[in-house]
Amino acid sequence: MEYVEIARAETERGELVLRERRAEHAPTSLELRANGVFVMDTLEVGSEQALAESALAQVADPRAVIVAGLGLGFTMHAVLADQRVEKVAVIEIEQALVDWMRSGTIPHGPALLADARVTVVVADIAEALAEARPAAYDLLLLDVDNGPGYLVHDVNAALYQEPFLQTAKRVLRPGGALAVWSAADAPGLVDRMRAVFGDATGYGHDVRLQDRDETYWLFVSRVPSEA
């Protein structure tokens, strides 16, 4: 196995590295790491797609969607594949990651960001939601870390607590949904989502990651529809 660094950035949150993974008899893939921690790659993207598909399935008319966390773009790509979606606001805190997508450093990036339905905002998701209009979106997909039990950045712990979940609920329309990606089961998060939204469901998703079996999790809550 050989790793070749493609890009590196030092940010307020630490080091962000994009590298290419090369192996004999295997496809070349890109890998994103933050502060030395594996975040995602282009080899196994099923959980990102499942995050989008599970959320989209919860909403009858998902016209306006927020994707919190650009990553390598696969969650956004799955959302855009749904023709019901009219606009997607992508909130990403790392300017460098957005630049790599736009410049083609991440090869599939320019085509994804060229979709007229996409707006990319470089901001902290908590601040962005606090400034958003109430009941403006049908879906919020939260994929900014590895979940509450495997944080890349400790500050993100607040995103899995009730105050942030209340903010998320405020920006969703009646019948809208919040979907949260996690690297592991998180019963405490489910309890907090249920306390805020009135319901929460977890979905295990089996993946094959770097020659080992893993189970990732998606947690979904819906805003009650108007009577």
mmCIF file of C-alpha atoms in Angstrom:
data_model
loop_
_atom_site.group_PDB
_atom_site.id
_atom_site.type_symbol
_atom_site.label_atom_id
_atom_site.label_comp_id
_atom_site.label_asym_id
_atom_site.label_seq_id
_atom_site.Cartn_x
_atom_site.Cartn_y
_atom_site.Cartn_z
ATOM 1 C CA MET A 1 0.000 0.000 0.000
ATOM 2 C CA GLU A 2 1.362 3.407 -0.975
ATOM 3 C CA TYR A 3 0.086 6.827 0.090
ATOM 4 C CA VAL A 4 0.840 9.988 -1.869
ATOM 5 C CA GLU A 5 -0.053 13.348 -0.363
ATOM 6 C CA ILE A 6 -2.129 15.460 -2.744
ATOM 7 C CA ALA A 7 -2.884 18.515 -0.604
ATOM 8 C CA ARG A 8 -2.433 19.774 2.943
ATOM 9 C CA ALA A 9 -3.846 22.719 4.881
ATOM 10 C CA GLU A 10 -3.350 24.082 8.395
ATOM 11 C CA THR A 11 -6.585 25.461 9.807
ATOM 12 C CA GLU A 12 -7.856 26.791 13.134
ATOM 13 C CA ARG A 13 -8.950 23.239 13.902
ATOM 14 C CA GLY A 14 -5.629 21.645 12.966
ATOM 15 C CA GLU A 15 -4.317 19.783 9.960
ATOM 16 C CA LEU A 16 -6.353 18.693 6.950
ATOM 17 C CA VAL A 17 -4.719 16.232 4.538
ATOM 18 C CA LEU A 18 -5.884 14.812 1.234
ATOM 19 C CA ARG A 19 -3.899 11.815 0.037
ATOM 20 C CA GLU A 20 -4.076 9.227 -2.697
ATOM 21 C CA ARG A 21 -4.043 5.558 -1.735
ATOM 22 C CA ARG A 22 -2.454 3.200 -4.236
ATOM 23 C CA ALA A 23 -2.434 -0.577 -3.936
ATOM 24 C CA GLU A 24 -1.659 -3.388 -6.317
ATOM 25 C CA HIS A 25 -4.794 -5.043 -7.755
ATOM 26 C CA ALA A 26 -7.029 -2.349 -6.238
ATOM 27 C CA PRO A 27 -8.429 0.929 -7.576
ATOM 28 C CA THR A 28 -6.650 4.130 -6.651
ATOM 29 C CA SER A 29 -8.673 6.148 -4.158
ATOM 30 C CA LEU A 30 -8.568 9.446 -2.288
ATOM 31 C CA GLU A 31 -8.551 9.653 1.494
ATOM 32 C CA LEU A 32 -9.324 12.648 3.697
ATOM 33 C CA ARG A 33 -7.782 12.905 7.164
ATOM 34 C CA ALA A 34 -8.199 15.559 9.868
ATOM 35 C CA ASN A 35 -5.536 15.815 12.573
ATOM 36 C CA GLY A 36 -4.335 12.359 11.563
ATOM 37 C CA VAL A 37 -7.794 10.794 11.923
ATOM 38 C CA PHE A 38 -9.418 9.038 8.967
ATOM 39 C CA VAL A 39 -12.559 10.914 7.929
ATOM 40 C CA MET A 40 -13.629 9.370 4.609
ATOM 41 C CA ASP A 41 -12.413 8.085 1.278
ATOM 42 C CA THR A 42 -13.657 7.544 -2.256
ATOM 43 C CA LEU A 43 -13.522 3.755 -2.013
ATOM 44 C CA GLU A 44 -16.454 3.202 0.355
ATOM 45 C CA VAL A 45 -19.162 5.816 -0.084
ATOM 46 C CA GLY A 46 -22.207 3.705 0.743
ATOM 47 C CA SER A 47 -22.832 5.292 4.129
ATOM 48 C CA GLU A 48 -22.849 8.803 2.674
ATOM 49 C CA GLN A 49 -25.351 7.697 0.042
ATOM 50 C CA ALA A 50 -27.440 5.907 2.668
ATOM 51 C CA LEU A 51 -27.510 9.061 4.797
ATOM 52 C CA ALA A 52 -29.046 10.992 1.936
ATOM 53 C CA GLU A 53 -31.414 8.254 0.798
ATOM 54 C CA SER A 54 -32.700 7.531 4.313
ATOM 55 C CA ALA A 55 -33.400 11.207 4.882
ATOM 56 C CA LEU A 56 -35.025 11.750 1.500
ATOM 57 C CA ALA A 57 -37.307 8.794 2.132
ATOM 58 C CA GLN A 58 -38.679 10.499 5.249
ATOM 59 C CA VAL A 59 -39.995 13.564 3.440
ATOM 60 C CA ALA A 60 -42.747 13.721 0.852
ATOM 61 C CA ASP A 61 -41.474 16.875 -0.840
ATOM 62 C CA PRO A 62 -37.769 17.552 -0.093
ATOM 63 C CA ARG A 63 -37.394 20.735 -2.115
ATOM 64 C CA ALA A 64 -34.825 22.523 0.078
ATOM 65 C CA VAL A 65 -31.993 20.606 1.748
ATOM 66 C CA ILE A 66 -29.061 21.514 3.994
ATOM 67 C CA VAL A 67 -26.004 19.258 3.859
ATOM 68 C CA ALA A 68 -23.828 19.993 6.889
ATOM 69 C CA GLY A 69 -20.343 18.864 5.910
ATOM 70 C CA LEU A 70 -19.057 18.845 2.332
ATOM 71 C CA GLY A 71 -16.513 16.069 2.790
ATOM 72 C CA LEU A 72 -15.703 14.562 -0.587
ATOM 73 C CA GLY A 73 -19.131 15.448 -1.906
ATOM 74 C CA PHE A 74 -20.877 12.078 -1.945
ATOM 75 C CA THR A 75 -23.752 12.941 0.397
ATOM 76 C CA MET A 76 -24.433 16.065 -1.646
ATOM 77 C CA HIS A 77 -24.221 14.008 -4.858
ATOM 78 C CA ALA A 78 -26.840 11.543 -3.575
ATOM 79 C CA VAL A 79 -29.159 14.399 -2.615
ATOM 80 C CA LEU A 80 -28.833 15.987 -6.047
ATOM 81 C CA ALA A 81 -29.773 12.684 -7.679
ATOM 82 C CA ASP A 82 -33.310 13.166 -6.330
ATOM 83 C CA GLN A 83 -35.180 15.245 -8.903
ATOM 84 C CA ARG A 84 -37.558 16.560 -6.240
ATOM 85 C CA VAL A 85 -34.710 18.594 -4.754
ATOM 86 C CA GLU A 86 -34.696 22.212 -5.923
ATOM 87 C CA LYS A 87 -31.862 23.647 -3.840
ATOM 88 C CA VAL A 88 -29.048 22.341 -1.659
ATOM 89 C CA ALA A 89 -27.167 24.531 0.814
ATOM 90 C CA VAL A 90 -23.844 22.916 1.727
ATOM 91 C CA ILE A 91 -22.326 24.229 4.966
ATOM 92 C CA GLU A 92 -18.607 23.485 5.271
ATOM 93 C CA ILE A 93 -16.289 24.993 7.854
ATOM 94 C CA GLU A 94 -13.018 24.314 6.004
ATOM 95 C CA GLN A 95 -12.287 26.763 3.183
ATOM 96 C CA ALA A 96 -9.426 24.546 1.991
ATOM 97 C CA LEU A 97 -11.764 21.611 1.385
ATOM 98 C CA VAL A 98 -14.111 23.792 -0.670
ATOM 99 C CA ASP A 99 -11.117 25.085 -2.650
ATOM 100 C CA TRP A 100 -9.914 21.544 -3.379
ATOM 101 C CA MET A 101 -13.341 20.624 -4.679
ATOM 102 C CA ARG A 102 -13.635 23.725 -6.855
ATOM 103 C CA SER A 103 -10.115 23.540 -8.288
ATOM 104 C CA GLY A 104 -10.262 19.864 -9.296
ATOM 105 C CA THR A 105 -7.702 18.792 -6.709
ATOM 106 C CA ILE A 106 -10.556 16.462 -5.840
ATOM 107 C CA PRO A 107 -11.232 15.425 -9.459
ATOM 108 C CA HIS A 108 -14.990 14.988 -9.272
ATOM 109 C CA GLY A 109 -15.442 18.252 -7.351
ATOM 110 C CA PRO A 110 -15.938 20.813 -10.143
ATOM 111 C CA ALA A 111 -18.735 18.819 -11.788
ATOM 112 C CA LEU A 112 -20.604 18.417 -8.499
ATOM 113 C CA LEU A 113 -20.339 22.077 -7.560
ATOM 114 C CA ALA A 114 -21.404 23.147 -11.063
ATOM 115 C CA ASP A 115 -24.973 22.031 -10.352
ATOM 116 C CA ALA A 116 -27.070 25.198 -10.332
ATOM 117 C CA ARG A 117 -29.035 23.950 -7.329
ATOM 118 C CA VAL A 118 -25.952 24.019 -5.084
ATOM 119 C CA THR A 119 -24.849 26.870 -2.828
ATOM 120 C CA VAL A 120 -21.720 26.355 -0.724
ATOM 121 C CA VAL A 121 -21.339 28.407 2.449
ATOM 122 C CA VAL A 122 -18.073 28.358 4.403
ATOM 123 C CA ALA A 123 -19.253 28.592 8.004
ATOM 124 C CA ASP A 124 -19.719 26.749 11.267
ATOM 125 C CA ILE A 125 -22.984 24.812 11.020
ATOM 126 C CA ALA A 126 -24.185 25.976 14.447
ATOM 127 C CA GLU A 127 -23.709 29.632 13.474
ATOM 128 C CA ALA A 128 -25.244 29.110 10.036
ATOM 129 C CA LEU A 129 -28.390 27.512 11.460
ATOM 130 C CA ALA A 130 -28.717 30.169 14.136
ATOM 131 C CA GLU A 131 -28.925 32.770 11.337
ATOM 132 C CA ALA A 132 -31.225 30.756 9.056
ATOM 133 C CA ARG A 133 -34.895 31.587 8.616
ATOM 134 C CA PRO A 134 -37.298 29.388 10.602
ATOM 135 C CA ALA A 135 -39.032 26.591 8.716
ATOM 136 C CA ALA A 136 -36.977 27.229 5.567
ATOM 137 C CA TYR A 137 -35.793 23.680 4.822
ATOM 138 C CA ASP A 138 -37.238 20.222 4.365
ATOM 139 C CA LEU A 139 -34.112 18.228 5.251
ATOM 140 C CA LEU A 140 -30.971 18.682 7.300
ATOM 141 C CA LEU A 141 -28.213 16.107 6.868
ATOM 142 C CA LEU A 142 -25.547 16.322 9.573
ATOM 143 C CA ASP A 143 -22.208 14.753 8.622
ATOM 144 C CA VAL A 144 -19.520 16.968 10.091
ATOM 145 C CA ASP A 145 -17.695 14.495 12.346
ATOM 146 C CA ASN A 146 -17.506 10.784 13.132
ATOM 147 C CA GLY A 147 -20.437 10.974 15.532
ATOM 148 C CA PRO A 148 -20.682 11.750 19.250
ATOM 149 C CA GLY A 149 -18.454 8.845 20.297
ATOM 150 C CA TYR A 150 -15.557 9.392 17.868
ATOM 151 C CA LEU A 151 -15.088 13.136 17.565
ATOM 152 C CA VAL A 152 -12.363 14.517 15.323
ATOM 153 C CA HIS A 153 -12.859 17.953 16.905
ATOM 154 C CA ASP A 154 -14.016 18.121 20.537
ATOM 155 C CA VAL A 155 -16.005 21.300 19.899
ATOM 156 C CA ASN A 156 -18.369 19.282 17.713
ATOM 157 C CA ALA A 157 -19.726 17.515 20.797
ATOM 158 C CA ALA A 158 -22.222 20.374 21.070
ATOM 159 C CA LEU A 159 -23.804 19.362 17.748
ATOM 160 C CA TYR A 160 -25.219 16.237 19.359
ATOM 161 C CA GLN A 161 -26.801 17.998 22.339
ATOM 162 C CA GLU A 162 -30.351 19.285 22.776
ATOM 163 C CA PRO A 163 -29.679 23.032 22.230
ATOM 164 C CA PHE A 164 -28.299 22.401 18.738
ATOM 165 C CA LEU A 165 -30.996 19.845 17.977
ATOM 166 C CA GLN A 166 -33.589 22.465 18.920
ATOM 167 C CA THR A 167 -31.946 24.888 16.478
ATOM 168 C CA ALA A 168 -32.034 22.218 13.790
ATOM 169 C CA LYS A 169 -35.723 21.619 14.423
ATOM 170 C CA ARG A 170 -36.419 25.357 14.159
ATOM 171 C CA VAL A 171 -35.116 25.605 10.574
ATOM 172 C CA LEU A 172 -37.134 22.594 9.392
ATOM 173 C CA ARG A 173 -40.633 22.798 7.991
ATOM 174 C CA PRO A 174 -43.467 20.654 9.412
ATOM 175 C CA GLY A 175 -42.895 17.142 8.104
ATOM 176 C CA GLY A 176 -39.186 17.848 7.607
ATOM 177 C CA ALA A 177 -36.405 15.583 8.841
ATOM 178 C CA LEU A 178 -32.980 15.616 10.460
ATOM 179 C CA ALA A 179 -30.547 12.804 9.595
ATOM 180 C CA VAL A 180 -27.286 12.330 11.514
ATOM 181 C CA TRP A 181 -24.347 10.143 10.446
ATOM 182 C CA SER A 182 -22.275 8.353 13.110
ATOM 183 C CA ALA A 183 -19.391 5.890 13.070
ATOM 184 C CA ALA A 184 -21.019 3.931 15.919
ATOM 185 C CA ASP A 185 -24.343 3.382 17.634
ATOM 186 C CA ALA A 186 -25.246 6.297 19.891
ATOM 187 C CA PRO A 187 -28.191 5.541 22.207
ATOM 188 C CA GLY A 188 -27.709 8.816 24.074
ATOM 189 C CA LEU A 189 -28.049 10.776 20.848
ATOM 190 C CA VAL A 190 -31.214 8.867 19.979
ATOM 191 C CA ASP A 191 -32.663 9.768 23.374
ATOM 192 C CA ARG A 192 -31.871 13.453 22.876
ATOM 193 C CA MET A 193 -33.280 13.477 19.338
ATOM 194 C CA ARG A 194 -36.425 11.813 20.615
ATOM 195 C CA ALA A 195 -36.723 14.387 23.409
ATOM 196 C CA VAL A 196 -36.524 17.258 20.909
ATOM 197 C CA PHE A 197 -38.455 15.848 17.937
ATOM 198 C CA GLY A 198 -40.726 13.303 19.594
ATOM 199 C CA ASP A 199 -39.268 10.425 17.561
ATOM 200 C CA ALA A 200 -35.925 9.034 16.399
ATOM 201 C CA THR A 201 -34.926 5.916 14.492
ATOM 202 C CA GLY A 202 -31.471 4.392 14.025
ATOM 203 C CA TYR A 203 -30.329 2.455 10.961
ATOM 204 C CA GLY A 204 -27.203 0.294 10.967
ATOM 205 C CA HIS A 205 -25.302 0.234 7.668
ATOM 206 C CA ASP A 206 -22.648 -2.461 7.110
ATOM 207 C CA VAL A 207 -19.568 -1.406 5.149
ATOM 208 C CA ARG A 208 -16.222 -2.870 4.178
ATOM 209 C CA LEU A 209 -13.551 -0.334 5.167
ATOM 210 C CA GLN A 210 -9.882 -0.952 4.405
ATOM 211 C CA ASP A 211 -10.208 -4.745 4.607
ATOM 212 C CA ARG A 212 -12.338 -4.807 7.750
ATOM 213 C CA ASP A 213 -16.047 -4.948 8.408
ATOM 214 C CA GLU A 214 -17.658 -1.937 10.083
ATOM 215 C CA THR A 215 -21.167 -0.824 10.899
ATOM 216 C CA TYR A 216 -21.997 2.850 10.506
ATOM 217 C CA TRP A 217 -25.206 4.392 11.814
ATOM 218 C CA LEU A 218 -27.791 6.851 10.606
ATOM 219 C CA PHE A 219 -30.216 8.485 13.029
ATOM 220 C CA VAL A 220 -33.358 10.147 11.697
ATOM 221 C CA SER A 221 -35.962 12.361 13.379
ATOM 222 C CA ARG A 222 -38.976 14.040 11.806
ATOM 223 C CA VAL A 223 -40.746 17.258 12.652
ATOM 224 C CA PRO A 224 -44.454 16.538 13.206
ATOM 225 C CA SER A 225 -46.620 17.482 10.250
ATOM 226 C CA GLU A 226 -49.197 20.178 10.722
ATOM 227 C CA ALA A 227 -52.646 18.875 11.587
#
